[in-house]
Coordinates of C-alpha atoms and ligand atoms in Angstrom, one line a residue:
M1 CA 84.0 22.9 -182.8
Q2 CA 82.7 22.1 -179.2
R3 CA 83.8 24.7 -176.5
Q4 CA 81.1 24.0 -173.7
Q5 CA 83.5 22.4 -171.3
S6 CA 86.3 24.9 -171.8
E7 CA 83.8 27.6 -171.3
A8 CA 82.3 26.2 -168.3
L9 CA 85.8 25.8 -166.7
F10 CA 86.9 29.2 -167.7
E11 CA 83.9 30.8 -166.1
E12 CA 84.6 28.8 -162.9
A13 CA 88.4 29.6 -163.1
K14 CA 87.5 33.4 -163.3
R15 CA 86.1 33.1 -159.7
Y16 CA 89.6 31.7 -158.5
F17 CA 92.2 33.4 -160.6
P18 CA 92.8 36.9 -161.8
G19 CA 91.6 36.7 -165.4
G20 CA 90.8 33.1 -165.0
V21 CA 94.5 32.0 -165.4
N22 CA 97.8 31.5 -163.6
S23 CA 99.8 33.3 -166.5
P24 CA 98.5 35.9 -168.5
V25 CA 99.0 35.0 -172.2
R26 CA 96.9 31.8 -171.5
A27 CA 93.8 34.0 -171.2
F28 CA 93.5 34.2 -175.1
R29 CA 93.2 38.0 -174.8
S30 CA 95.4 38.5 -177.9
V31 CA 93.4 36.2 -180.2
G32 CA 90.0 36.5 -178.6
G33 CA 87.6 33.7 -177.5
T34 CA 87.8 31.3 -174.6
P35 CA 90.9 29.6 -173.8
L36 CA 91.0 25.8 -174.3
F37 CA 91.3 23.8 -171.1
F38 CA 93.4 20.7 -171.8
E39 CA 92.9 17.3 -170.4
K40 CA 95.6 15.3 -172.0
G41 CA 98.7 15.3 -174.2
D42 CA 100.5 12.3 -176.0
G43 CA 103.2 12.8 -178.5
C44 CA 102.5 15.8 -180.8
H45 CA 98.8 16.0 -179.9
V46 CA 96.6 17.7 -177.1
W47 CA 93.0 17.0 -176.2
D48 CA 90.7 19.7 -174.7
A49 CA 88.2 19.3 -172.2
D50 CA 85.5 18.9 -174.8
G51 CA 87.3 15.8 -176.3
Q52 CA 88.9 17.4 -179.5
R53 CA 92.3 16.7 -180.6
Y54 CA 94.9 19.2 -181.8
I55 CA 98.3 19.1 -183.3
D56 CA 100.2 21.0 -180.7
F57 CA 102.9 23.5 -181.8
C58 CA 103.0 25.4 -178.4
C59 CA 104.5 22.3 -176.6
S60 CA 104.1 24.0 -173.2
W61 CA 105.9 27.1 -174.5
G62 CA 108.9 25.0 -175.4
P63 CA 110.0 22.5 -172.6
L64 CA 108.4 19.5 -174.4
I65 CA 111.2 18.9 -177.0
L66 CA 110.1 15.2 -177.1
G67 CA 106.4 16.0 -177.1
H68 CA 103.9 15.0 -174.5
N69 CA 103.8 12.0 -172.4
H70 CA 107.2 10.7 -173.7
A71 CA 107.6 7.0 -172.3
K72 CA 111.2 7.7 -170.9
V73 CA 110.4 10.9 -169.2
R74 CA 107.3 9.5 -167.6
E75 CA 109.1 6.4 -166.4
A76 CA 111.7 8.6 -164.8
I77 CA 109.2 10.7 -163.2
V78 CA 107.3 7.7 -161.7
D79 CA 110.3 5.9 -160.5
A80 CA 111.5 9.1 -158.8
V81 CA 108.2 10.0 -157.2
G82 CA 108.3 6.4 -155.6
L83 CA 111.4 7.4 -153.9
G84 CA 110.1 10.6 -152.3
T85 CA 109.1 13.9 -154.0
S86 CA 111.5 16.3 -152.0
F87 CA 114.2 16.3 -149.3
G88 CA 115.4 19.7 -149.1
A89 CA 118.9 18.0 -148.9
P90 CA 121.2 16.9 -151.7
T91 CA 120.5 13.9 -153.9
R92 CA 122.4 11.8 -156.4
K93 CA 119.9 13.0 -159.0
E94 CA 121.3 16.6 -159.0
N95 CA 124.8 15.3 -159.6
E96 CA 123.5 13.2 -162.4
L97 CA 121.7 15.8 -164.3
A98 CA 124.7 18.2 -163.6
K99 CA 127.2 15.7 -164.9
L100 CA 125.1 15.0 -168.1
I101 CA 125.0 18.8 -168.9
L102 CA 128.5 19.8 -167.9
E103 CA 130.0 16.9 -169.9
N104 CA 128.2 17.8 -173.0
N105 CA 128.3 21.6 -172.8
R106 CA 131.6 23.4 -173.0
Y107 CA 130.3 26.7 -172.5
I108 CA 129.8 26.4 -168.7
E109 CA 132.0 24.7 -165.9
M110 CA 129.5 24.8 -163.1
I111 CA 125.8 25.2 -162.7
R112 CA 123.1 25.9 -160.0
F113 CA 119.6 24.5 -160.3
V114 CA 116.5 26.7 -159.4
S115 CA 112.8 26.3 -160.2
S116 CA 112.1 28.5 -163.1
G117 CA 113.6 30.5 -165.9
T118 CA 112.7 33.8 -164.0
E119 CA 114.6 32.6 -161.1
A120 CA 117.5 31.7 -163.2
V121 CA 117.6 35.2 -164.7
M122 CA 117.0 36.9 -161.4
S123 CA 119.8 35.0 -159.8
A124 CA 122.2 35.5 -162.8
I125 CA 121.8 39.4 -162.7
R126 CA 122.5 39.3 -158.9
L127 CA 125.6 37.2 -159.6
A128 CA 126.8 39.6 -162.2
R129 CA 126.4 42.5 -159.9
G130 CA 128.1 40.6 -157.1
V131 CA 131.1 39.6 -159.3
T132 CA 131.5 43.1 -160.9
G133 CA 130.5 45.3 -157.9
R134 CA 128.5 47.4 -160.5
P135 CA 124.8 48.2 -160.4
L136 CA 123.4 48.7 -163.9
V137 CA 122.2 46.2 -166.5
I138 CA 121.6 46.5 -170.3
K139 CA 118.8 44.7 -171.8
F140 CA 117.3 44.7 -175.2
E141 CA 114.0 45.9 -176.5
G142 CA 112.0 42.9 -177.6
C143 CA 113.8 40.3 -175.2
Y144 CA 111.9 38.8 -172.4
H145 CA 113.5 37.4 -169.4
G146 CA 110.7 36.4 -167.2
H147 CA 109.1 38.6 -164.6
V148 CA 112.3 39.8 -162.9
D149 CA 111.5 43.5 -161.7
A150 CA 114.5 45.0 -163.2
L151 CA 113.8 43.4 -166.6
L152 CA 110.2 44.1 -166.8
V153 CA 111.1 47.4 -168.5
K154 CA 110.7 49.0 -171.8
A155 CA 112.7 51.6 -173.7
G156 CA 111.8 55.4 -173.5
S157 CA 112.4 57.5 -176.3
G158 CA 115.9 57.8 -177.5
L159 CA 118.7 55.6 -178.8
S160 CA 119.4 54.0 -175.5
T161 CA 117.4 55.0 -172.2
F162 CA 117.0 54.1 -168.9
G163 CA 113.9 51.7 -168.6
I164 CA 110.3 52.7 -167.9
S165 CA 108.7 49.9 -166.0
S166 CA 106.3 47.9 -168.1
S167 CA 104.5 46.8 -165.1
A168 CA 102.8 48.3 -162.2
G169 CA 104.6 47.7 -158.9
I170 CA 108.1 48.1 -160.0
P171 CA 109.7 51.2 -158.3
E172 CA 111.3 53.8 -160.6
A173 CA 114.5 53.2 -158.8
V174 CA 114.6 49.7 -159.9
A175 CA 113.6 50.4 -163.6
N176 CA 116.4 53.1 -163.6
D177 CA 119.0 50.5 -162.9
T178 CA 118.3 49.0 -166.5
I179 CA 119.2 50.6 -169.8
V180 CA 117.2 49.6 -172.7
V181 CA 118.7 49.5 -176.2
P182 CA 117.4 48.3 -179.6
L183 CA 118.5 44.9 -180.9
N184 CA 120.7 44.7 -184.0
D185 CA 121.9 48.4 -183.3
R186 CA 125.7 48.6 -182.7
R187 CA 125.6 52.4 -182.1
A188 CA 123.0 52.5 -179.5
L189 CA 125.0 49.8 -177.3
E190 CA 128.2 51.7 -178.0
V191 CA 126.6 55.0 -176.7
A192 CA 125.1 53.4 -173.5
I193 CA 128.4 51.8 -172.8
S194 CA 130.5 54.7 -173.4
D195 CA 128.2 56.8 -171.1
Y196 CA 128.1 54.4 -168.2
A197 CA 130.8 51.8 -168.8
H198 CA 132.1 51.6 -165.2
D199 CA 128.6 51.2 -163.7
I200 CA 127.5 48.4 -166.1
A201 CA 127.5 44.8 -164.5
A202 CA 126.0 43.0 -167.3
V203 CA 124.4 42.9 -170.9
I204 CA 121.8 40.4 -171.1
I205 CA 120.2 39.1 -174.3
E206 CA 118.2 36.2 -175.6
P207 CA 120.8 35.2 -178.1
I208 CA 117.9 33.9 -180.2
P209 CA 115.2 36.5 -179.4
A210 CA 112.0 34.3 -179.3
N211 CA 109.5 36.1 -177.1
N212 CA 108.6 39.1 -179.4
G213 CA 108.5 37.3 -182.7
L214 CA 111.7 35.5 -183.6
L215 CA 114.1 38.3 -184.0
L216 CA 117.1 36.4 -185.4
Q217 CA 120.4 38.4 -184.9
T218 CA 123.5 37.9 -187.0
K219 CA 126.5 35.8 -185.6
E220 CA 128.5 39.1 -186.2
Y221 CA 126.3 41.1 -184.0
L222 CA 126.5 38.6 -181.2
E223 CA 130.3 38.5 -181.6
F224 CA 130.2 42.4 -181.3
L225 CA 128.3 42.0 -178.2
R226 CA 131.0 39.5 -176.9
D227 CA 133.9 41.9 -177.8
I228 CA 132.6 45.0 -176.4
T229 CA 131.5 43.6 -173.1
R230 CA 134.9 41.9 -172.7
R231 CA 136.6 45.2 -173.4
H232 CA 134.8 47.0 -170.6
G233 CA 134.7 44.3 -168.0
I234 CA 131.0 43.8 -168.5
L235 CA 129.7 40.2 -168.0
L236 CA 127.6 39.0 -171.1
I237 CA 124.6 36.9 -170.0
F238 CA 123.0 34.8 -172.6
D239 CA 119.3 34.1 -171.6
E240 CA 119.0 30.6 -173.2
V241 CA 115.6 29.7 -171.2
I242 CA 114.3 29.0 -174.7
S243 CA 117.3 28.3 -177.0
G244 CA 119.1 26.3 -174.5
F245 CA 118.9 22.5 -175.4
R246 CA 116.7 23.6 -178.4
V247 CA 119.0 24.6 -181.2
G248 CA 121.6 22.1 -180.0
F249 CA 122.7 20.5 -176.7
S250 CA 124.7 23.6 -176.0
G251 CA 121.9 26.0 -177.1
A252 CA 122.8 29.3 -178.9
A253 CA 126.3 29.5 -177.4
G254 CA 127.2 26.3 -179.2
Y255 CA 125.3 27.2 -182.4
Y256 CA 127.1 30.6 -182.8
D257 CA 130.1 29.3 -180.9
I258 CA 130.3 32.4 -178.5
R259 CA 131.2 32.0 -174.9
P260 CA 129.1 34.3 -172.8
D261 CA 130.0 34.8 -169.1
I262 CA 126.8 33.4 -167.5
I263 CA 124.1 31.3 -169.3
T264 CA 120.5 30.9 -168.0
Y265 CA 118.4 27.8 -168.7
G266 CA 114.8 26.7 -168.1
K267 CA 112.2 25.0 -170.1
I268 CA 113.7 21.9 -171.8
I269 CA 116.2 21.3 -169.0
G270 CA 113.3 20.2 -166.6
G271 CA 111.6 17.7 -169.0
G272 CA 108.3 19.5 -168.4
M273 CA 108.8 19.8 -164.8
P274 CA 109.6 23.3 -163.1
V275 CA 113.4 23.7 -163.3
G276 CA 115.7 26.6 -164.1
A277 CA 119.4 26.7 -163.9
Y278 CA 122.3 29.2 -164.4
G279 CA 125.8 28.2 -165.2
A280 CA 129.2 29.8 -165.8
S281 CA 132.9 29.4 -165.4
R282 CA 134.2 27.9 -162.1
D283 CA 135.7 31.3 -161.4
I284 CA 132.4 33.2 -161.6
M285 CA 130.1 30.5 -159.9
R286 CA 132.5 30.4 -156.7
H287 CA 130.9 33.9 -156.0
I288 CA 127.6 32.0 -155.0
A289 CA 126.7 31.2 -151.5
P290 CA 128.0 29.2 -149.6
E291 CA 131.2 29.4 -151.5
G292 CA 130.9 33.2 -152.2
D293 CA 128.9 36.1 -150.9
V294 CA 126.2 36.2 -153.4
Y295 CA 123.1 34.6 -151.7
Q296 CA 120.7 32.4 -153.6
A297 CA 118.6 29.6 -152.3
G298 CA 115.6 27.5 -152.9
T299 CA 113.4 25.1 -150.9
L300 CA 112.6 23.0 -154.0
S301 CA 115.8 23.7 -155.9
G302 CA 117.4 20.4 -157.4
N303 CA 114.1 18.7 -156.9
P304 CA 114.6 15.0 -157.3
V305 CA 111.5 14.4 -159.6
A306 CA 112.3 17.3 -161.7
M307 CA 116.0 16.4 -161.9
A308 CA 114.9 12.8 -163.1
A309 CA 112.6 14.2 -165.6
G310 CA 115.2 16.5 -167.0
R311 CA 117.9 13.9 -167.2
A312 CA 115.5 11.5 -169.0
Q313 CA 114.7 14.3 -171.5
L314 CA 118.3 15.5 -172.0
T315 CA 119.5 11.9 -172.5
E316 CA 117.1 11.5 -175.4
C317 CA 118.5 14.9 -176.9
L318 CA 122.0 13.4 -176.8
Q319 CA 121.1 10.6 -179.3
P320 CA 123.1 10.9 -182.5
D321 CA 121.5 13.3 -185.1
F322 CA 118.7 14.3 -182.5
Y323 CA 119.1 18.1 -183.4
Q324 CA 119.9 17.6 -187.2
D325 CA 116.6 15.6 -187.5
Q326 CA 114.6 18.1 -185.6
A327 CA 116.0 21.0 -187.7
Q328 CA 115.5 19.0 -191.1
R329 CA 111.8 18.2 -190.3
T330 CA 111.2 21.8 -189.2
E331 CA 112.9 23.1 -192.5
A332 CA 110.8 21.0 -194.6
F333 CA 107.6 22.2 -193.0
V334 CA 108.8 25.9 -192.9
G335 CA 109.8 25.8 -196.5
R336 CA 106.6 24.3 -197.9
L337 CA 104.6 27.0 -196.1
N338 CA 106.9 29.9 -197.4
R339 CA 106.5 28.5 -201.1
F340 CA 102.8 28.4 -200.7
A341 CA 102.8 31.9 -199.5
V342 CA 104.9 33.1 -202.4
A343 CA 102.8 31.2 -205.0
Q344 CA 99.5 32.6 -203.5
Q345 CA 101.1 36.1 -203.1
I346 CA 100.1 36.0 -199.4
P347 CA 102.0 38.5 -197.1
F348 CA 103.1 35.6 -194.9
K349 CA 106.6 34.5 -194.0
V350 CA 107.7 31.8 -191.5
F351 CA 110.9 32.5 -189.8
S352 CA 112.8 29.6 -188.2
I353 CA 115.9 28.4 -186.6
G354 CA 116.4 24.8 -185.4
S355 CA 112.9 23.7 -184.3
I356 CA 111.6 27.0 -183.5
F357 CA 109.4 28.9 -185.9
W358 CA 107.4 32.1 -186.0
F359 CA 104.5 32.9 -188.4
A360 CA 105.0 36.7 -189.5
F361 CA 102.7 38.4 -191.8
T362 CA 105.2 40.3 -193.7
A363 CA 107.1 40.6 -197.0
K364 CA 110.3 41.6 -195.4
E365 CA 113.2 39.0 -195.8
A366 CA 114.4 39.5 -192.3
I367 CA 113.0 41.0 -189.1
R368 CA 115.7 41.8 -186.5
S369 CA 114.3 44.2 -184.0
S370 CA 110.8 44.7 -182.4
D371 CA 110.0 48.0 -184.4
E372 CA 110.1 46.1 -187.6
I373 CA 107.0 44.0 -186.6
D374 CA 103.7 45.8 -187.9
P375 CA 101.3 45.6 -184.9
K376 CA 98.6 45.5 -187.4
S377 CA 99.8 42.2 -188.7
M378 CA 98.5 40.7 -185.5
E379 CA 95.1 41.0 -186.8
H380 CA 96.0 38.3 -189.5
F381 CA 97.4 36.0 -186.8
R382 CA 94.2 36.5 -184.9
A383 CA 92.1 35.3 -187.8
L384 CA 94.5 32.5 -188.6
H385 CA 94.5 31.3 -185.0
K386 CA 90.9 31.1 -185.0
V387 CA 90.5 29.1 -188.3
L388 CA 93.5 26.8 -187.2
L389 CA 91.7 25.8 -184.0
E390 CA 88.7 24.9 -185.9
R391 CA 90.8 22.7 -188.0
G392 CA 92.8 21.0 -185.2
I393 CA 96.0 23.0 -184.8
Y394 CA 96.9 24.6 -181.5
L395 CA 99.4 27.5 -181.7
G396 CA 100.1 29.5 -178.6
P397 CA 97.5 32.4 -178.4
S398 CA 99.6 35.3 -179.5
G399 CA 101.1 36.5 -182.7
Y400 CA 104.3 37.5 -180.8
E401 CA 104.9 34.0 -179.7
V402 CA 107.0 31.4 -181.5
G403 CA 106.0 27.8 -182.3
F404 CA 108.0 24.6 -181.5
V405 CA 108.5 21.4 -183.4
S406 CA 109.1 18.3 -181.1
S407 CA 110.6 15.0 -181.9
A408 CA 107.0 13.7 -181.9
H409 CA 106.1 15.8 -185.0
T410 CA 106.8 13.4 -187.6
E411 CA 107.2 14.1 -191.3
A412 CA 103.6 12.8 -191.7
V413 CA 102.1 15.1 -189.0
L414 CA 104.0 18.0 -190.2
S415 CA 102.9 17.4 -193.8
E416 CA 99.1 17.2 -192.6
A417 CA 99.7 20.3 -190.5
A418 CA 101.2 22.2 -193.6
G419 CA 98.2 21.2 -195.5
L420 CA 95.7 22.5 -192.9
I421 CA 97.8 25.7 -192.4
E422 CA 97.8 26.3 -196.3
A423 CA 94.1 25.9 -196.4
A424 CA 93.6 28.2 -193.3
L425 CA 95.9 30.9 -194.9
A426 CA 93.8 30.6 -198.2
A427 CA 90.6 31.1 -196.1
V428 CA 91.8 34.0 -194.2
F429 CA 93.4 35.8 -197.2
N430 CA 90.5 34.9 -199.6
R431 CA 92.7 33.0 -201.9
S432 CA 91.5 30.0 -203.9
A433 CA 92.7 26.6 -202.2
E434 CA 94.4 25.8 -205.5
G435 CA 97.7 24.0 -204.6
V436 CA 96.4 23.3 -201.1
A437 CA 97.4 19.8 -200.1
Ligands
PLP1 N1 113.7 34.0 -170.2 C1 113.2 33.7 -171.4 C2 114.1 33.9 -172.7 C3 111.9 33.1 -171.6 O1 111.4 32.8 -172.7 C4 111.2 33.0 -170.2 C5 109.9 32.5 -170.4 O2 109.3 32.2 -171.3 C6 112.0 33.3 -169.0 C7 113.2 33.7 -169.2 C8 111.2 32.9 -167.7 O3 110.9 31.5 -167.5 P1 109.9 31.1 -166.6 O4 108.7 31.4 -167.4 O5 110.1 29.5 -166.4 O6 109.9 31.9 -165.4

């Protein structure tokens, strides 16, 4: 595999950016080696600066549910650019995207567009505090909600504890406004709520936790969250930056049929452009300025080019059977890999939901909380990632990250990818390539 161009670009980038990147995971520190610099993407493929092609399962960390360079999205972007890139004033395009979303998602009645998932979550937390007049937030260990100060916290020791900041630069006072509890642990949440019920504004969860492995929760557990928060006047926030428009048009709320109080979106909603959003009932949303007293604003919020991209992409997602087809192709791919691992007695299992999958190196049937992940298993991911790059498959460069299947990943491509992954697993675990397609 050629790496000269990527290596030269990375050396140059290190002079400009901390660690040579504009977002940490891109630096390849978890898998080692030089990050690939990409030149081009088309469908389910990407090309690096050395001209090599890869089947892409990162899909820009989720936004590209139609794959790269989808004709309808590209045309919508080009048309919008021709009319002006930003006005800082309302445009018809904001109405069009909002209408499309609200008419097809019965879990929210109003929406506000922002420019990233982080901004959506930050604003949702402020809204929850504004509505309830309470200061504290409960989050779950193993859920990521962007780099919002109050949520960049990890658990201390104990069942439910005030957060310890997981980044320098976050004052203790800010971390102390967040209580961290383990996922899938009813007792921990009950304890936190009984201790602080009247001070808790919100419980925030990724209903499909997909930032620390894929820690699928049961529907019963999510219903428990809905019930306990409702009983105590606490707002339930579903952070659907990944799951929104991914496991169905109405995201995890629709998948589990649970109505949270506030939902945050990002990634897919912008068609590959920088967009985030948060939505809720009319009653809750009227607290936002200028209607209410919760301030939130943005120079580029509702940007017309981004709105056009989002609308084009979401229109495709609304085609009949779009999500069923995504899930079926993903299940076939995942099922084949799991059967291979069993046959070869490799401690490897792919967990999946809809078109999200996660490669886990485990014999466990289910993994529902972050402490069930063996950190040592990441060594296997590191080895697999390296072999897969050599064989033309690009996964996000961390074993804790999930992969995504787009509509451009056809059955044929997924079958090709499965064969390459089986061969790579056989190489990493020293098995014979018998049964490898
Ligand atoms: N929330 C979740 C669940 C995410 O996965 C992410 C990013 O991966 C964010 C929030 C932050 O979004 P962004 O990176 O657009 O700021």
